Every structure is written in C-alpha cells, then in structure tokens.
Amino acid sequence: LNFYGLLGTLAAIALAGFAFQRVRRRMYGTFYNVHLVTALIFIVLGAFHDFNVLLFTIPASAYLVDRLCALRASWHRHRAQLSILTPNVVALKVALGALPLEHLALGSRWLYIKVPSVSREWHPFSIVGPNDVTELHIKAIGDWSQALCSMAQECQEVDVQVDGPYGVVHEARQWGGDACPF
C-alpha cells in the first residue's frame, strides 16, 4: 500500500466531489478554493508516488504565473459607475485603462468582479458594450446581486476590484497567407 498514492487518490476524489454542477452553483467560492488546494495536493503526492508526474505538471506552472499576475492586478481598486436599467437590472461601468478589449471577440469577453462594500466574493460577468467601455449588466438574482441593485438606488459610484478581462482572441488574417493573432 502506497501511502502517498492513497492520499493523492483521496484528493482526486475530493476534486471530483466538488466539481459536480450542483456544488459549483451553490458554493462557487468553496469549489474554487477546494479545487486549487486539492489539485496541488494531488500533484505533490503524485510526485512522491512517481516522480514522472511532475513532467505532466509543467504546463500548470503557466497557470500559476497567470494567477499570481491576476492576484497582483486585483489588489487595485477601480471607481465604477452604477446606473439602474430596470428595477432588477443594474449597469456597472468601470474604466480599466488601456486594456486590449479590441483583441477579444465580442460575446466571449468576461471578467471577475468584487465589490468590497457588498461582500468579499468574486463573481464572473460577461462584458457588454463596445471595445472602449467595460460595462456589465447585472440582474438581481441572488443575495449579492440584489445587494448591488439596492446600492445602485442609493449611490452612483462604488469601488470595485477586477480580475480580467478574459476571452477568445480574434485571429486576424492577411491575404498574403500570414496569420497575425492581433
């Protein structure tokens, strides 16, 4: 019996258990944190079991670097404008500076947003509007979004933290046969 293999398997079972859609929908923050921790445990214990497992985790280092950069960027607070579109839908506009939104395909652009005055939770939203505006339309469905809609009735500005934007990159092509990703 390999002790590290057994613990790695238990971590993989925890990963699978928290990956069910019902769990993700109800406890996304818990799912995300458990996923990161148990994936790390699985990788480390897998490496103790068989060192070649580390070869398969080299691509994960790119994800780690990306998450560290996003964490650093998310510490910065932005001033966002709130406006009421309908009684249960609010528009949130935030100036993110010179971000390359024009390189992301419309319909695929999204970001995580946190409103510290509402809660410590991060929520993913699609970006609507043209390339020069980062605008989110948020419908009051859960506690967090209902609190934000209530806040929009009392004030027009709020501090937010942003992780993103993310999306699918356009692939622009030249007629000469060369492909240019941007």
XYZ file of C-alpha atoms in Angstrom:
182
model
C 0.000 0.000 0.000
C 1.466 3.330 -1.084
C 0.526 5.991 1.473
C 1.153 8.951 -0.892
C -0.825 7.296 -3.674
C -3.740 6.758 -1.276
C -3.716 10.409 -0.133
C -3.433 11.569 -3.753
C -6.438 9.427 -4.653
C -8.427 10.929 -1.762
C -7.521 14.406 -3.038
C -8.699 13.411 -6.529
C -11.993 12.141 -5.059
C -12.455 15.472 -3.249
C -11.746 17.254 -6.560
C -14.419 15.185 -8.276
C -16.933 15.653 -5.463
C -16.690 19.429 -5.513
C -16.806 19.513 -9.348
C -20.477 18.498 -9.511
C -22.585 21.261 -11.037
C -24.912 21.459 -8.034
C -21.951 22.085 -5.702
C -20.316 24.608 -8.071
C -23.546 26.587 -8.455
C -24.319 26.798 -4.748
C -20.804 27.184 -3.322
C -18.582 28.509 -6.113
C -16.015 30.064 -3.769
C -15.690 26.831 -1.822
C -15.459 24.833 -5.054
C -12.708 27.093 -6.386
C -10.615 27.043 -3.202
C -11.000 23.294 -2.653
C -10.131 22.721 -6.303
C -6.881 24.695 -6.045
C -5.794 23.095 -2.765
C -6.671 19.511 -3.655
C -5.141 19.835 -7.134
C -1.884 20.966 -5.509
C -2.069 18.084 -3.012
C -2.745 15.631 -5.847
C 0.257 16.905 -7.823
C 2.668 16.913 -4.869
C 1.609 13.495 -3.600
C 1.570 12.147 -7.148
C 5.179 13.295 -7.491
C 6.099 11.436 -4.288
C 4.398 8.352 -5.706
C 6.021 8.647 -9.146
C 8.436 11.495 -9.959
C 7.413 11.479 -13.643
C 4.082 13.019 -12.622
C 5.945 16.333 -12.349
C 6.589 16.248 -16.096
C 2.841 16.463 -16.659
C 2.538 19.454 -14.338
C 4.980 21.721 -16.185
C 2.111 23.372 -18.141
C 0.416 24.089 -14.815
C 3.253 26.488 -13.998
C 1.905 28.830 -16.707
C -1.460 28.801 -14.915
C 0.283 29.543 -11.606
C 2.108 32.536 -13.108
C -1.176 33.775 -14.633
C -2.990 33.501 -11.287
C -0.194 35.352 -9.467
C -0.319 38.186 -12.028
C -4.120 38.330 -11.749
C -3.895 38.383 -7.956
C -1.489 41.304 -8.089
C -3.720 43.206 -10.527
C -6.872 42.506 -8.495
C -5.494 44.347 -5.462
C -6.003 47.619 -7.330
C -9.387 49.252 -6.740
C -11.296 50.971 -9.523
C -14.107 53.502 -9.303
C -17.209 52.223 -11.099
C -20.442 53.956 -12.068
C -23.765 52.310 -11.192
C -26.982 53.015 -13.055
C -30.377 51.369 -12.885
C -31.574 49.920 -16.203
C -34.736 48.249 -14.871
C -35.934 47.653 -11.298
C -33.926 44.414 -11.145
C -31.047 45.102 -13.584
C -28.143 47.429 -12.901
C -25.384 48.598 -15.257
C -21.872 48.796 -13.836
C -19.306 50.727 -15.894
C -15.656 50.628 -14.914
C -12.655 52.307 -16.548
C -9.856 49.761 -16.690
C -7.386 51.848 -18.647
C -5.750 50.658 -21.847
C -6.793 47.017 -21.805
C -6.762 45.143 -25.109
C -10.530 44.555 -25.322
C -10.496 45.040 -29.094
C -8.483 41.819 -29.418
C -11.155 39.797 -27.621
C -14.104 38.567 -29.681
C -17.473 40.107 -28.844
C -19.587 37.674 -26.879
C -16.546 35.980 -25.342
C -15.311 38.791 -23.107
C -15.765 38.365 -19.370
C -14.171 39.237 -16.032
C -14.394 38.564 -12.325
C -15.573 41.455 -10.210
C -15.603 42.033 -6.462
C -17.459 44.850 -4.747
C -15.894 45.059 -1.250
C -18.756 47.154 0.117
C -21.159 44.304 -0.766
C -19.060 41.236 0.098
C -15.656 39.562 -0.242
C -16.897 37.294 -3.045
C -15.738 37.364 -6.663
C -18.378 36.962 -9.390
C -17.902 36.318 -13.134
C -19.789 38.542 -15.608
C -19.861 38.993 -19.360
C -18.727 42.355 -20.695
C -21.309 44.133 -22.851
C -20.840 47.195 -24.997
C -18.191 48.438 -27.406
C -14.441 47.905 -27.120
C -13.719 51.179 -25.322
C -16.197 50.587 -22.473
C -16.164 47.903 -19.796
C -19.823 47.617 -18.924
C -21.605 44.844 -17.065
C -25.363 44.287 -16.843
C -26.150 42.582 -13.545
C -29.576 41.117 -12.814
C -30.766 40.809 -9.213
C -30.955 37.036 -8.842
C -29.045 36.153 -5.666
C -28.161 37.914 -2.425
C -25.027 39.542 -3.850
C -26.669 40.943 -6.994
C -29.745 42.079 -5.032
C -27.476 43.975 -2.634
C -25.738 45.621 -5.599
C -29.094 46.657 -7.126
C -30.140 48.127 -3.777
C -26.844 50.002 -3.610
C -27.468 51.442 -7.100
C -30.647 53.096 -5.801
C -28.650 54.939 -3.127
C -25.412 55.846 -4.904
C -23.989 56.166 -8.408
C -20.367 55.195 -7.699
C -18.748 52.238 -5.979
C -15.228 50.857 -5.526
C -14.615 47.530 -7.279
C -11.755 45.101 -7.794
C -11.359 43.422 -11.188
C -9.701 40.201 -12.321
C -9.596 40.139 -16.108
C -10.737 40.712 -18.774
C -10.633 37.283 -20.339
C -11.996 35.958 -23.617
C -11.327 34.422 -27.008
C -8.681 36.219 -29.067
C -9.574 37.301 -32.614
C -7.482 35.737 -35.310
C -6.884 38.411 -37.936
C -5.661 37.090 -41.266
C -3.782 38.829 -44.044
C -4.343 37.863 -47.691
C -0.643 37.104 -48.097
C -1.059 33.822 -46.232
C 0.478 35.094 -42.996
C -1.598 34.880 -39.865
C -1.408 37.573 -37.215
C -3.093 36.872 -33.862
C -3.693 40.554 -33.102
